[in-house]
Amino acid sequence: MDFNTENKLFDWARGFVVDLDKNTGLSPQIETGARYLSQMKGAFHDEEAEKALLAAGDPVIYEFHRNQSRGTKGDLIFGCSIIQPGKVGDEYHMTKGHFHSPADICEVYYCIGGEGYMMLENEAGDWSCLALHDCQVCYVPKGYAHRLICTGDTPFVVFFVNHAECGQNYGAIETKGFHKLLVERDGRPAIIDNPKWAE
Ligand code: MN
């Protein structure tokens, strides 16, 4: 039980606790959303595989739960992303990915289930792809676009914390994606060049 609280949801002034696990029940006003394959046109490199999956029923690629209330400057927003296991062709399920707006805001991701990768790249094309499993934290530095990729057989679940004033900027990701792709080769994750960046 709680002590000395009015039990207001999202009491940005005095503190609060919310439930973020949909299996045990989300708190009211926790916004949930799902990204279906049909909402990620062109994100995966194998267009034939994408078409076949869409014809068979448009799978959920990832979901998110976050607080609808954002607080004000100096507060933090947080939530969970859940990337479902699976592939489109040889490419693992992943989030769309984004830069921050303003660009000089960093973020942390704490993995609480499953396994996968964080793909990072900056405007200059510097990139890395970091393996991440439960109880590990990924630090996303300023100026780097970031994308989560599920490579395990179970949902890849991460908790994120970010500044309340942070927006998302898709930049070149919308049209070309990231410079590198994570695909399955001989049963293992491998990096290949994204053909859309070749020209
Ligand atoms: Mn972010």
PDB file of C-alpha atoms and ligand atoms in Angstrom:
ATOM      1  CA  MET A   1       0.000   0.000   0.000  1.00  0.00           C
ATOM      2  CA  ASP A   2       1.015   3.601  -0.591  1.00  0.00           C
ATOM      3  CA  PHE A   3       1.510   6.247   2.095  1.00  0.00           C
ATOM      4  CA  ASN A   4       0.823   9.961   2.040  1.00  0.00           C
ATOM      5  CA  THR A   5      -0.317  10.167  -1.549  1.00  0.00           C
ATOM      6  CA  GLU A   6      -3.489  11.240  -3.278  1.00  0.00           C
ATOM      7  CA  ASN A   7      -3.027   8.358  -5.708  1.00  0.00           C
ATOM      8  CA  LYS A   8      -3.427  10.652  -8.676  1.00  0.00           C
ATOM      9  CA  LEU A   9      -2.358   9.111 -11.957  1.00  0.00           C
ATOM     10  CA  PHE A  10       0.648  10.914 -13.395  1.00  0.00           C
ATOM     11  CA  ASP A  11       1.186  13.184 -10.426  1.00  0.00           C
ATOM     12  CA  TRP A  12       4.126  15.000 -12.044  1.00  0.00           C
ATOM     13  CA  ALA A  13       4.407  17.253  -9.008  1.00  0.00           C
ATOM     14  CA  ARG A  14       4.561  14.580  -6.264  1.00  0.00           C
ATOM     15  CA  GLY A  15       5.458  11.298  -7.995  1.00  0.00           C
ATOM     16  CA  PHE A  16       3.540   8.245  -9.140  1.00  0.00           C
ATOM     17  CA  VAL A  17       3.654   4.579 -10.062  1.00  0.00           C
ATOM     18  CA  VAL A  18       2.021   3.035 -13.128  1.00  0.00           C
ATOM     19  CA  ASP A  19       1.601  -0.500 -14.438  1.00  0.00           C
ATOM     20  CA  LEU A  20       3.180  -1.106 -17.827  1.00  0.00           C
ATOM     21  CA  ASP A  21       2.641  -4.852 -18.235  1.00  0.00           C
ATOM     22  CA  LYS A  22      -0.302  -5.635 -20.453  1.00  0.00           C
ATOM     23  CA  ASN A  23      -0.335  -9.223 -19.173  1.00  0.00           C
ATOM     24  CA  THR A  24      -1.078  -8.129 -15.623  1.00  0.00           C
ATOM     25  CA  GLY A  25      -3.049  -5.007 -16.580  1.00  0.00           C
ATOM     26  CA  LEU A  26      -1.998  -1.562 -17.743  1.00  0.00           C
ATOM     27  CA  SER A  27      -2.815   1.546 -15.729  1.00  0.00           C
ATOM     28  CA  PRO A  28      -5.627   3.724 -17.091  1.00  0.00           C
ATOM     29  CA  GLN A  29      -4.405   6.367 -19.543  1.00  0.00           C
ATOM     30  CA  ILE A  30      -1.466   4.277 -20.592  1.00  0.00           C
ATOM     31  CA  GLU A  31      -1.620   4.616 -24.332  1.00  0.00           C
ATOM     32  CA  THR A  32      -1.055   1.433 -26.261  1.00  0.00           C
ATOM     33  CA  GLY A  33      -0.350   1.220 -29.922  1.00  0.00           C
ATOM     34  CA  ALA A  34       0.661  -1.304 -32.515  1.00  0.00           C
ATOM     35  CA  ARG A  35       2.621  -0.980 -35.718  1.00  0.00           C
ATOM     36  CA  TYR A  36       1.445  -3.348 -38.412  1.00  0.00           C
ATOM     37  CA  LEU A  37       3.537  -4.291 -41.403  1.00  0.00           C
ATOM     38  CA  SER A  38       1.175  -2.244 -43.602  1.00  0.00           C
ATOM     39  CA  GLN A  39       2.245   0.863 -41.636  1.00  0.00           C
ATOM     40  CA  MET A  40       5.925   0.268 -42.420  1.00  0.00           C
ATOM     41  CA  LYS A  41       5.838   0.390 -46.226  1.00  0.00           C
ATOM     42  CA  GLY A  42       9.326   0.119 -47.653  1.00  0.00           C
ATOM     43  CA  ALA A  43      11.025  -0.373 -44.277  1.00  0.00           C
ATOM     44  CA  PHE A  44      12.020  -3.981 -45.037  1.00  0.00           C
ATOM     45  CA  HIS A  45      14.242  -4.604 -48.029  1.00  0.00           C
ATOM     46  CA  ASP A  46      12.460  -7.722 -49.400  1.00  0.00           C
ATOM     47  CA  GLU A  47       9.361  -6.288 -51.081  1.00  0.00           C
ATOM     48  CA  GLU A  48       8.161  -9.684 -52.325  1.00  0.00           C
ATOM     49  CA  ALA A  49       8.246 -11.126 -48.805  1.00  0.00           C
ATOM     50  CA  GLU A  50       6.441  -8.021 -47.552  1.00  0.00           C
ATOM     51  CA  LYS A  51       3.702  -8.451 -50.165  1.00  0.00           C
ATOM     52  CA  ALA A  52       3.244 -12.139 -49.312  1.00  0.00           C
ATOM     53  CA  LEU A  53       2.913 -11.372 -45.585  1.00  0.00           C
ATOM     54  CA  LEU A  54       0.438  -8.571 -46.250  1.00  0.00           C
ATOM     55  CA  ALA A  55      -1.641 -10.865 -48.442  1.00  0.00           C
ATOM     56  CA  ALA A  56      -1.679 -13.444 -45.640  1.00  0.00           C
ATOM     57  CA  GLY A  57      -2.907 -10.961 -43.013  1.00  0.00           C
ATOM     58  CA  ASP A  58      -0.716  -7.985 -42.012  1.00  0.00           C
ATOM     59  CA  PRO A  59       1.238  -9.064 -38.889  1.00  0.00           C
ATOM     60  CA  VAL A  60       1.936  -6.831 -35.879  1.00  0.00           C
ATOM     61  CA  ILE A  61       5.632  -5.953 -35.976  1.00  0.00           C
ATOM     62  CA  TYR A  62       5.783  -4.086 -32.659  1.00  0.00           C
ATOM     63  CA  GLU A  63       3.673  -2.557 -29.919  1.00  0.00           C
ATOM     64  CA  PHE A  64       4.250   0.202 -27.406  1.00  0.00           C
ATOM     65  CA  HIS A  65       2.785   1.329 -24.093  1.00  0.00           C
ATOM     66  CA  ARG A  66       3.445   4.837 -22.855  1.00  0.00           C
ATOM     67  CA  ASN A  67       1.948   7.507 -20.667  1.00  0.00           C
ATOM     68  CA  GLN A  68      -0.456   9.822 -22.462  1.00  0.00           C
ATOM     69  CA  SER A  69       0.420  12.544 -20.027  1.00  0.00           C
ATOM     70  CA  ARG A  70       3.770  14.085 -20.969  1.00  0.00           C
ATOM     71  CA  GLY A  71       4.428  16.482 -18.104  1.00  0.00           C
ATOM     72  CA  THR A  72       6.372  19.602 -18.974  1.00  0.00           C
ATOM     73  CA  LYS A  73       9.980  20.555 -19.722  1.00  0.00           C
ATOM     74  CA  GLY A  74      12.284  18.878 -17.218  1.00  0.00           C
ATOM     75  CA  ASP A  75       9.910  15.947 -16.727  1.00  0.00           C
ATOM     76  CA  LEU A  76      10.531  12.557 -18.298  1.00  0.00           C
ATOM     77  CA  ILE A  77       8.437  10.373 -20.547  1.00  0.00           C
ATOM     78  CA  PHE A  78       8.764   6.612 -20.444  1.00  0.00           C
ATOM     79  CA  GLY A  79       7.164   3.467 -21.729  1.00  0.00           C
ATOM     80  CA  CYS A  80       7.729   0.018 -23.165  1.00  0.00           C
ATOM     81  CA  SER A  81       8.333  -1.184 -26.684  1.00  0.00           C
ATOM     82  CA  ILE A  82       7.601  -4.807 -27.535  1.00  0.00           C
ATOM     83  CA  ILE A  83       8.993  -6.103 -30.813  1.00  0.00           C
ATOM     84  CA  GLN A  84       7.390  -9.366 -31.878  1.00  0.00           C
ATOM     85  CA  PRO A  85       9.665 -12.196 -33.045  1.00  0.00           C
ATOM     86  CA  GLY A  86       9.657 -12.873 -36.762  1.00  0.00           C
ATOM     87  CA  LYS A  87      11.175 -11.835 -40.063  1.00  0.00           C
ATOM     88  CA  VAL A  88      10.150 -10.221 -43.319  1.00  0.00           C
ATOM     89  CA  GLY A  89      12.122 -12.318 -45.776  1.00  0.00           C
ATOM     90  CA  ASP A  90      15.543 -12.602 -44.133  1.00  0.00           C
ATOM     91  CA  GLU A  91      15.234  -9.337 -42.187  1.00  0.00           C
ATOM     92  CA  TYR A  92      14.313  -9.417 -38.508  1.00  0.00           C
ATOM     93  CA  HIS A  93      11.306  -7.519 -37.153  1.00  0.00           C
ATOM     94  CA  MET A  94      12.302  -4.028 -36.096  1.00  0.00           C
ATOM     95  CA  THR A  95      10.978  -0.626 -35.156  1.00  0.00           C
ATOM     96  CA  LYS A  96      10.831   2.198 -37.673  1.00  0.00           C
ATOM     97  CA  GLY A  97      13.608   4.062 -35.901  1.00  0.00           C
ATOM     98  CA  HIS A  98      14.010   7.791 -35.454  1.00  0.00           C
ATOM     99  CA  PHE A  99      16.288  10.707 -34.679  1.00  0.00           C
ATOM    100  CA  HIS A 100      15.333  13.017 -31.846  1.00  0.00           C
ATOM    101  CA  SER A 101      14.076  16.542 -32.224  1.00  0.00           C
ATOM    102  CA  PRO A 102      15.966  18.462 -30.981  1.00  0.00           C
ATOM    103  CA  ALA A 103      18.784  16.148 -32.092  1.00  0.00           C
ATOM    104  CA  ASP A 104      20.949  16.603 -28.996  1.00  0.00           C
ATOM    105  CA  ILE A 105      18.712  14.589 -26.648  1.00  0.00           C
ATOM    106  CA  CYS A 106      19.925  11.179 -25.536  1.00  0.00           C
ATOM    107  CA  GLU A 107      17.874   8.249 -24.222  1.00  0.00           C
ATOM    108  CA  VAL A 108      18.230   5.000 -22.260  1.00  0.00           C
ATOM    109  CA  TYR A 109      16.639   1.644 -23.045  1.00  0.00           C
ATOM    110  CA  TYR A 110      16.503  -1.085 -20.417  1.00  0.00           C
ATOM    111  CA  CYS A 111      15.852  -4.564 -21.808  1.00  0.00           C
ATOM    112  CA  ILE A 112      13.395  -6.499 -19.656  1.00  0.00           C
ATOM    113  CA  GLY A 113      12.756  -9.487 -21.892  1.00  0.00           C
ATOM    114  CA  GLY A 114      13.890 -11.324 -24.971  1.00  0.00           C
ATOM    115  CA  GLU A 115      16.902 -10.439 -27.038  1.00  0.00           C
ATOM    116  CA  GLY A 116      17.792  -8.288 -29.956  1.00  0.00           C
ATOM    117  CA  TYR A 117      19.864  -5.370 -31.134  1.00  0.00           C
ATOM    118  CA  MET A 118      19.962  -1.606 -31.078  1.00  0.00           C
ATOM    119  CA  MET A 119      20.981  -0.174 -34.442  1.00  0.00           C
ATOM    120  CA  LEU A 120      22.541   3.275 -34.141  1.00  0.00           C
ATOM    121  CA  GLU A 121      23.619   5.716 -36.829  1.00  0.00           C
ATOM    122  CA  ASN A 122      24.272   9.434 -37.040  1.00  0.00           C
ATOM    123  CA  GLU A 123      23.829  11.929 -39.874  1.00  0.00           C
ATOM    124  CA  ALA A 124      27.436  11.384 -40.973  1.00  0.00           C
ATOM    125  CA  GLY A 125      26.744   7.672 -41.444  1.00  0.00           C
ATOM    126  CA  ASP A 126      28.686   6.426 -38.403  1.00  0.00           C
ATOM    127  CA  TRP A 127      26.888   3.315 -37.186  1.00  0.00           C
ATOM    128  CA  SER A 128      26.978   0.472 -34.678  1.00  0.00           C
ATOM    129  CA  CYS A 129      24.670  -2.432 -33.911  1.00  0.00           C
ATOM    130  CA  LEU A 130      24.652  -3.420 -30.246  1.00  0.00           C
ATOM    131  CA  ALA A 131      23.412  -6.775 -28.928  1.00  0.00           C
ATOM    132  CA  LEU A 132      21.011  -6.370 -26.011  1.00  0.00           C
ATOM    133  CA  HIS A 133      19.350  -8.872 -23.701  1.00  0.00           C
ATOM    134  CA  ASP A 134      17.360  -8.746 -20.486  1.00  0.00           C
ATOM    135  CA  CYS A 135      18.849  -6.736 -17.613  1.00  0.00           C
ATOM    136  CA  GLN A 136      21.135  -4.789 -19.962  1.00  0.00           C
ATOM    137  CA  VAL A 137      20.844  -1.073 -20.587  1.00  0.00           C
ATOM    138  CA  CYS A 138      21.557   0.592 -23.916  1.00  0.00           C
ATOM    139  CA  TYR A 139      22.635   4.212 -23.909  1.00  0.00           C
ATOM    140  CA  VAL A 140      21.590   6.052 -27.068  1.00  0.00           C
ATOM    141  CA  PRO A 141      23.886   9.059 -27.507  1.00  0.00           C
ATOM    142  CA  LYS A 142      23.002  12.504 -28.836  1.00  0.00           C
ATOM    143  CA  GLY A 143      22.616  12.749 -32.586  1.00  0.00           C
ATOM    144  CA  TYR A 144      22.116   9.044 -33.282  1.00  0.00           C
ATOM    145  CA  ALA A 145      19.028   7.556 -34.892  1.00  0.00           C
ATOM    146  CA  HIS A 146      18.051   4.326 -33.166  1.00  0.00           C
ATOM    147  CA  ARG A 147      16.068   1.238 -34.076  1.00  0.00           C
ATOM    148  CA  LEU A 148      15.285  -1.906 -32.050  1.00  0.00           C
ATOM    149  CA  ILE A 149      15.528  -5.293 -33.768  1.00  0.00           C
ATOM    150  CA  CYS A 150      14.186  -8.564 -32.331  1.00  0.00           C
ATOM    151  CA  THR A 151      16.397 -11.560 -33.122  1.00  0.00           C
ATOM    152  CA  GLY A 152      15.072 -14.034 -30.535  1.00  0.00           C
ATOM    153  CA  ASP A 153      12.097 -16.396 -30.525  1.00  0.00           C
ATOM    154  CA  THR A 154      10.224 -14.409 -27.866  1.00  0.00           C
ATOM    155  CA  PRO A 155       9.105 -10.755 -27.759  1.00  0.00           C
ATOM    156  CA  PHE A 156      11.960  -8.284 -27.291  1.00  0.00           C
ATOM    157  CA  VAL A 157      10.766  -5.950 -24.530  1.00  0.00           C
ATOM    158  CA  VAL A 158      12.466  -2.705 -23.551  1.00  0.00           C
ATOM    159  CA  PHE A 159      11.664   0.131 -21.188  1.00  0.00           C
ATOM    160  CA  PHE A 160      12.685   3.601 -22.353  1.00  0.00           C
ATOM    161  CA  VAL A 161      13.116   6.935 -20.629  1.00  0.00           C
ATOM    162  CA  ASN A 162      13.357  10.221 -22.448  1.00  0.00           C
ATOM    163  CA  HIS A 163      12.922  13.960 -21.981  1.00  0.00           C
ATOM    164  CA  ALA A 164       9.332  15.196 -22.056  1.00  0.00           C
ATOM    165  CA  GLU A 165      10.151  17.821 -24.684  1.00  0.00           C
ATOM    166  CA  CYS A 166      11.699  15.291 -27.067  1.00  0.00           C
ATOM    167  CA  GLY A 167      10.055  14.739 -30.436  1.00  0.00           C
ATOM    168  CA  GLN A 168      10.806  12.203 -33.127  1.00  0.00           C
ATOM    169  CA  ASN A 169      12.355  13.049 -36.464  1.00  0.00           C
ATOM    170  CA  TYR A 170      12.394  10.405 -39.188  1.00  0.00           C
ATOM    171  CA  GLY A 171      14.660  12.298 -41.570  1.00  0.00           C
ATOM    172  CA  ALA A 172      16.143  10.079 -44.293  1.00  0.00           C
ATOM    173  CA  ILE A 173      14.852   6.981 -42.449  1.00  0.00           C
ATOM    174  CA  GLU A 174      11.425   7.537 -43.983  1.00  0.00           C
ATOM    175  CA  THR A 175      12.693   7.203 -47.542  1.00  0.00           C
ATOM    176  CA  LYS A 176      15.958   5.239 -47.333  1.00  0.00           C
ATOM    177  CA  GLY A 177      16.047   3.586 -43.929  1.00  0.00           C
ATOM    178  CA  PHE A 178      19.296   2.989 -42.051  1.00  0.00           C
ATOM    179  CA  HIS A 179      22.626   2.434 -43.856  1.00  0.00           C
ATOM    180  CA  LYS A 180      22.872  -1.149 -42.578  1.00  0.00           C
ATOM    181  CA  LEU A 181      20.338  -3.963 -42.284  1.00  0.00           C
ATOM    182  CA  LEU A 182      20.303  -6.867 -39.833  1.00  0.00           C
ATOM    183  CA  VAL A 183      19.407 -10.098 -41.613  1.00  0.00           C
ATOM    184  CA  GLU A 184      19.597 -13.792 -40.851  1.00  0.00           C
ATOM    185  CA  ARG A 185      22.529 -15.656 -42.438  1.00  0.00           C
ATOM    186  CA  ASP A 186      23.120 -19.340 -41.578  1.00  0.00           C
ATOM    187  CA  GLY A 187      20.724 -18.997 -38.660  1.00  0.00           C
ATOM    188  CA  ARG A 188      22.547 -16.011 -37.166  1.00  0.00           C
ATOM    189  CA  PRO A 189      22.230 -12.224 -37.322  1.00  0.00           C
ATOM    190  CA  ALA A 190      24.493 -10.597 -39.898  1.00  0.00           C
ATOM    191  CA  ILE A 191      24.949  -7.042 -41.177  1.00  0.00           C
ATOM    192  CA  ILE A 192      24.481  -6.172 -44.844  1.00  0.00           C
ATOM    193  CA  ASP A 193      24.517  -2.840 -46.688  1.00  0.00           C
ATOM    194  CA  ASN A 194      21.121  -1.325 -47.319  1.00  0.00           C
ATOM    195  CA  PRO A 195      20.848  -1.240 -51.133  1.00  0.00           C
ATOM    196  CA  LYS A 196      18.831   2.003 -50.905  1.00  0.00           C
ATOM    197  CA  TRP A 197      21.996   3.819 -49.774  1.00  0.00           C
ATOM    198  CA  ALA A 198      24.145   2.356 -52.600  1.00  0.00           C
ATOM    199  CA  GLU A 199      23.644   5.135 -55.156  1.00  0.00           C
TER     200      GLU A 199
HETATM  201 MN    MN B   1      14.134   7.773 -29.142  1.00  0.00          MN
END
